CSV table of C-alpha atoms in Angstrom, one decimal:
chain,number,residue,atom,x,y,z
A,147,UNK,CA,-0.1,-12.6,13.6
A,148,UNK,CA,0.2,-9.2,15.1
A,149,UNK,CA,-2.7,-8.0,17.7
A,150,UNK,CA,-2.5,-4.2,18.1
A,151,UNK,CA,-1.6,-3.5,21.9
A,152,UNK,CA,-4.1,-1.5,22.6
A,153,UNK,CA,-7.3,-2.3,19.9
A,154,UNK,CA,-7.5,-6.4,20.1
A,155,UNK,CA,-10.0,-5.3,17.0
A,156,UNK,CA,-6.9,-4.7,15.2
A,157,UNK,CA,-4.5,-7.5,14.0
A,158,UNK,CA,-2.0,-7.8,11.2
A,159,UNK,CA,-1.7,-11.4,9.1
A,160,UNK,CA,1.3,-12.7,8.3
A,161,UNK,CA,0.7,-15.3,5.4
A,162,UNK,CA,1.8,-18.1,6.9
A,163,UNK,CA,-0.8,-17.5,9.5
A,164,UNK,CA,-3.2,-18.2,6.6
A,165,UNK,CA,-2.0,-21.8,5.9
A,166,UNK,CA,-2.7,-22.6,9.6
A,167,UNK,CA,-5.7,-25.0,10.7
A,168,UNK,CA,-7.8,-24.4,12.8
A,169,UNK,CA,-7.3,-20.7,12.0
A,170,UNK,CA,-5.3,-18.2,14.0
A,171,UNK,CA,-8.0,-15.7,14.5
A,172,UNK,CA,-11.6,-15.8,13.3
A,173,UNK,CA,-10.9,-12.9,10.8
A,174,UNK,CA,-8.9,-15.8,8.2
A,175,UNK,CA,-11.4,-18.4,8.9
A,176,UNK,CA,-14.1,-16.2,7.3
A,177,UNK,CA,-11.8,-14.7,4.8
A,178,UNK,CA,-9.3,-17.2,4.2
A,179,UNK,CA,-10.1,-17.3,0.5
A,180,UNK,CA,-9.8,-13.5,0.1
A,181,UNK,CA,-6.6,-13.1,2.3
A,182,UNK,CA,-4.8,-16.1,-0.3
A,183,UNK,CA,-6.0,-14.5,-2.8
A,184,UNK,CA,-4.3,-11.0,-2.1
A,185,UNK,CA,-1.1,-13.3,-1.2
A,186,UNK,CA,-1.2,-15.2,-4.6
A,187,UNK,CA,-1.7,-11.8,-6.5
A,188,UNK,CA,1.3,-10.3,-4.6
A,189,UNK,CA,3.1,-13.3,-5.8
A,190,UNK,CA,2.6,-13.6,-9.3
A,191,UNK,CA,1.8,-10.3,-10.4
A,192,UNK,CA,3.5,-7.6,-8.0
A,193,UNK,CA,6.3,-9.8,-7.9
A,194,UNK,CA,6.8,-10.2,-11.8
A,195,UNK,CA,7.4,-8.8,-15.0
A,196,UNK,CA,4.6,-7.6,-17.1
A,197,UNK,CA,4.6,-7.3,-20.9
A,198,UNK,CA,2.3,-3.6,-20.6
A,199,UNK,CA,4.5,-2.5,-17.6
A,200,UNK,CA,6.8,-0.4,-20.1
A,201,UNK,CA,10.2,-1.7,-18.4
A,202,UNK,CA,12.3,-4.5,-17.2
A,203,UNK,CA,11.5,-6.0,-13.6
A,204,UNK,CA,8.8,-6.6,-11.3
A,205,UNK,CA,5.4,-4.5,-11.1
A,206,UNK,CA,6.4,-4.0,-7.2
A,207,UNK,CA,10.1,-3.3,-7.0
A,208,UNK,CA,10.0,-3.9,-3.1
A,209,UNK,CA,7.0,-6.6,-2.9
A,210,UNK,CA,9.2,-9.5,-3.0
A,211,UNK,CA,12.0,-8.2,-0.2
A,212,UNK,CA,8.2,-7.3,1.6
A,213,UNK,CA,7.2,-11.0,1.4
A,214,UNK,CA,10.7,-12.2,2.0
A,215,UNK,CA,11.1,-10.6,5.1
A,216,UNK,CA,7.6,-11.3,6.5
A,217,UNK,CA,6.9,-7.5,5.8
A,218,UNK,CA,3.9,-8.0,3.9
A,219,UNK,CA,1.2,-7.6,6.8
A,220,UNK,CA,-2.5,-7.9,5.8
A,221,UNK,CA,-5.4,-6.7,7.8
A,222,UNK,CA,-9.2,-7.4,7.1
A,223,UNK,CA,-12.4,-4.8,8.1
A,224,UNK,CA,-14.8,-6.4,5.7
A,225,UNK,CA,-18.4,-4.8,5.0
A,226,UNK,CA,-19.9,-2.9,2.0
A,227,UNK,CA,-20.8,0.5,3.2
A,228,UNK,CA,-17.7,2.0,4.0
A,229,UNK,CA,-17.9,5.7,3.1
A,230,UNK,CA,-15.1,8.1,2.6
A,231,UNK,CA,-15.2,9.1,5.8
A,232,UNK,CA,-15.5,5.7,7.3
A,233,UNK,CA,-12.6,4.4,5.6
A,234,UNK,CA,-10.5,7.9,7.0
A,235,UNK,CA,-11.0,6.9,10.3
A,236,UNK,CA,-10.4,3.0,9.8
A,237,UNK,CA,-7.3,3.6,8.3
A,238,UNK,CA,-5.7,5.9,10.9
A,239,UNK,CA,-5.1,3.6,13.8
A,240,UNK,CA,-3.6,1.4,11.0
A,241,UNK,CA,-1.3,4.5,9.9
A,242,UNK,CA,0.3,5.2,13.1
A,243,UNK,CA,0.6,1.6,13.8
A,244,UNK,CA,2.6,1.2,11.4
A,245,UNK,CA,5.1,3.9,12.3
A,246,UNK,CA,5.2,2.3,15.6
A,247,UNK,CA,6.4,-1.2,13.9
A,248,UNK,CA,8.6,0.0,11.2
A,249,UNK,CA,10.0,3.4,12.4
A,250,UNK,CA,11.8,4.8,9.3
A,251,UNK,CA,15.7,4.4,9.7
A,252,UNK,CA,15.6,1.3,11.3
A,253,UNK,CA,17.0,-1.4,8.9
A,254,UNK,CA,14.3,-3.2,6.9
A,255,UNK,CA,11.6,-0.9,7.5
A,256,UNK,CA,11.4,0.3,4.2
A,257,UNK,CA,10.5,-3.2,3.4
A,258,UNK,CA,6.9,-3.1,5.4
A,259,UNK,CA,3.7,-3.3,3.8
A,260,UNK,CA,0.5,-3.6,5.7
A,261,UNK,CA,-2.5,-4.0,3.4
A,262,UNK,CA,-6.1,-3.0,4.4
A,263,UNK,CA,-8.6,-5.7,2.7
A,264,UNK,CA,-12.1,-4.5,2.8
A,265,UNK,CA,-13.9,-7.6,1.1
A,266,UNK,CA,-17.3,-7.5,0.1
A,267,UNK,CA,-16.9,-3.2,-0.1
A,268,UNK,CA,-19.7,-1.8,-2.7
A,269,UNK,CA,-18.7,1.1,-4.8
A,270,UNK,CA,-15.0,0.3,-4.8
A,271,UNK,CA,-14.0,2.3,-7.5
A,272,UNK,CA,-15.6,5.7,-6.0
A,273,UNK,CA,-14.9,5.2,-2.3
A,274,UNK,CA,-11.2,3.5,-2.3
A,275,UNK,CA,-10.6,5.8,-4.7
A,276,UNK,CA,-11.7,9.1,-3.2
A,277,UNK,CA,-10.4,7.8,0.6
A,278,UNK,CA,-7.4,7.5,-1.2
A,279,UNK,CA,-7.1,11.0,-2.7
A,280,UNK,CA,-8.5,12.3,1.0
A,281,UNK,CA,-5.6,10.3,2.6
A,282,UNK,CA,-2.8,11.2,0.9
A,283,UNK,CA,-2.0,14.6,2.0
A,284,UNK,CA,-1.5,13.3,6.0
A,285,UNK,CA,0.5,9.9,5.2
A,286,UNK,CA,2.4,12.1,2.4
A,287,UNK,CA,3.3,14.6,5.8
A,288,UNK,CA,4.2,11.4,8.2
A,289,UNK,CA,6.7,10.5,5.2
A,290,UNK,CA,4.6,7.8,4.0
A,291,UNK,CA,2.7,6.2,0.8
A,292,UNK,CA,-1.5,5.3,0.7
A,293,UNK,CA,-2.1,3.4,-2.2
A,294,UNK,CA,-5.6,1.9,-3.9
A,295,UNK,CA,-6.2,-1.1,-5.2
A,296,UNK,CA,-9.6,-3.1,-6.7
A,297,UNK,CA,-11.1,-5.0,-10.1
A,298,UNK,CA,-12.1,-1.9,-11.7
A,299,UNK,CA,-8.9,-1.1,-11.5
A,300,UNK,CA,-8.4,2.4,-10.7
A,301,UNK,CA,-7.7,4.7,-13.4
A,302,UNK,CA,-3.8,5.7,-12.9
A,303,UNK,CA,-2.0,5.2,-15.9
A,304,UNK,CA,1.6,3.1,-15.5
A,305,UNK,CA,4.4,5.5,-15.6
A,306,UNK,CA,6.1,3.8,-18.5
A,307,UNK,CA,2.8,3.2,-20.4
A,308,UNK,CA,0.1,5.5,-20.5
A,309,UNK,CA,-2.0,2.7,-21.4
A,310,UNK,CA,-1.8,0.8,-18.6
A,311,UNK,CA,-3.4,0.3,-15.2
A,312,UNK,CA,-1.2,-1.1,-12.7
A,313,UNK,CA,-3.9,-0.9,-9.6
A,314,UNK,CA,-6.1,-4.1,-10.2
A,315,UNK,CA,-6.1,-6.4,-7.5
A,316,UNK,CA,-8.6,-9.5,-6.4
A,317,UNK,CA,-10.2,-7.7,-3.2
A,318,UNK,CA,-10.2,-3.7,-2.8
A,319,UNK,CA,-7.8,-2.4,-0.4
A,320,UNK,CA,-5.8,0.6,0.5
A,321,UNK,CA,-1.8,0.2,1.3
A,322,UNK,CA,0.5,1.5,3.2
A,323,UNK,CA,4.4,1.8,3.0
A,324,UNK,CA,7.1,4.0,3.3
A,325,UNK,CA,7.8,6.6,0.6
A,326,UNK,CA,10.8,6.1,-1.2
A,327,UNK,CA,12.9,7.8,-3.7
A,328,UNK,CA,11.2,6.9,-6.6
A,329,UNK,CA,7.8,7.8,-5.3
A,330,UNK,CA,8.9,11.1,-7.1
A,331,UNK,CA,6.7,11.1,-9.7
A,332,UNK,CA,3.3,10.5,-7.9
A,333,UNK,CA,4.4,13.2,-5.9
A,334,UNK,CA,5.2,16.2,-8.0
A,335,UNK,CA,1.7,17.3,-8.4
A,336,UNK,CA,0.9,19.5,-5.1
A,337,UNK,CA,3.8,22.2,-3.5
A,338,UNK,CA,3.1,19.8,-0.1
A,339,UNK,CA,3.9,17.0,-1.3
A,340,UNK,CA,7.0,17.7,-3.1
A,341,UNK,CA,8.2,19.8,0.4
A,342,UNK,CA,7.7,16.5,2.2
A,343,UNK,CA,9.9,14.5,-0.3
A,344,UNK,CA,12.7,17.2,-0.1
A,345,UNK,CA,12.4,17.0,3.8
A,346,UNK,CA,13.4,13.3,3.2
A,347,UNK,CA,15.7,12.8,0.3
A,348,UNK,CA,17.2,16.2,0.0
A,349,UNK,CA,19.9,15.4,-2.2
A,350,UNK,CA,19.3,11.3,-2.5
A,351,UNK,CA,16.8,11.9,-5.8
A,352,UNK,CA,17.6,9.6,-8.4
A,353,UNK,CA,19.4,10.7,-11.2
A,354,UNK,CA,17.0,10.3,-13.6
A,355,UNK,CA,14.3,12.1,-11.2
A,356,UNK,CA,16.3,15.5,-10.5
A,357,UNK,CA,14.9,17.5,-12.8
A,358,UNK,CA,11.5,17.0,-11.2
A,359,UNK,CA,12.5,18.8,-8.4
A,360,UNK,CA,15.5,21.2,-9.7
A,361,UNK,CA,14.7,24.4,-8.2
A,362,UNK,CA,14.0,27.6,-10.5
């Protein structure tokens, strides 16, 4: 368990912390259930093959080194109003937080995960999914990835089939991680985005991404 060092409202979960009893922190005795439940999912579906994914591996490429590593952080703001603008500001001290832990360039970094829960949210599919959108263009610019996840699921197609929607998860949330190299494609959409890739990667696109960014 991580307690921000300036915002005791703010703490990070391990999931060994969640096995614990009596409880770490008050936050996984009233949300134990949900917390395992993001675990588990992280573990048998991020961290495996699916027959709709559309190609060999795991759904995650990096959610098992995340979980190996004790990377995978979760946090918990449970209620059911959150807004879009609500969630903006709840999700920024938890943004450069996370550049303070995991710094890019320092080795293991680009393992970190820290995953916002926000059990018993109403609206899910609207809200995370605008927040998300709203997000993206500042955590794009701080060289990172936002990413939304809940039951409905959201309504991004895999990018080896069209058909299916990788997003579901037990208990909305909104993730962040570093951007990596093969964040290309979710990325190729808006002139800033793609800037803030090149910024990063320059010449370290994968091979089978260049021509997304070849220049005219």
């Amino acid at each position: 368990m991580i307690t921000h060092p300036h915002d005791d409202a703010l703490v990070l979960f391990d999931p060994v912390d969640l096995e614990q009893d009596p409880a770490p922190h008050p936050f996984v005795g009233e949300h134990r259930a949900d917390l395992l439940a993001v675990v588990a999912w992280a573990r048998a579906y991020l961290c495996r093959p699916h027959p709709d994914l559309g190609r060999v591996g795991p759904v995650c490429p990096y959610a098992q080194t995340s979980l190996d590593r004790s990377a995978f952080r979760l946090a918990v703001r449970p209620g059911g109003g959150h807004s879009v603008e609500s969630l903006s500001g709840l999700l920024a001290p938890y943004r450069d937080w996370f550049l303070d832990l995991a710094p890019r360039g320092r080795p293991g970094s680009h393992s970190a995960t820290i995953l916002v829960l926000l059990p018993g949210m109403r609206d899910a599919r609207e809200v995370v999914d605008a927040a998300q959108r709203e997000l993206k263009d500042a955590y794009v610019a701080h060289g990172l990835m936002i990413g939304e996840f809940h039951d409905g699921p959201p309504d991004k197609a895999g990018l080896w089939n069209p058909d299916f929607r990788p997003l579901r998860s037990p208990v909305p949330m909104l993730v962040i991680r570093h951007m990596v190299p093969t964040d290309l494609p979710f990325l190729i959409f808006e002139e800033a985005h793609l800037a803030a890739y090149r910024d990063l990667f320059g010449e370290q696109v994968p091979g089978h991404l260049r021509n997304l960014v070849a220049k005219p």
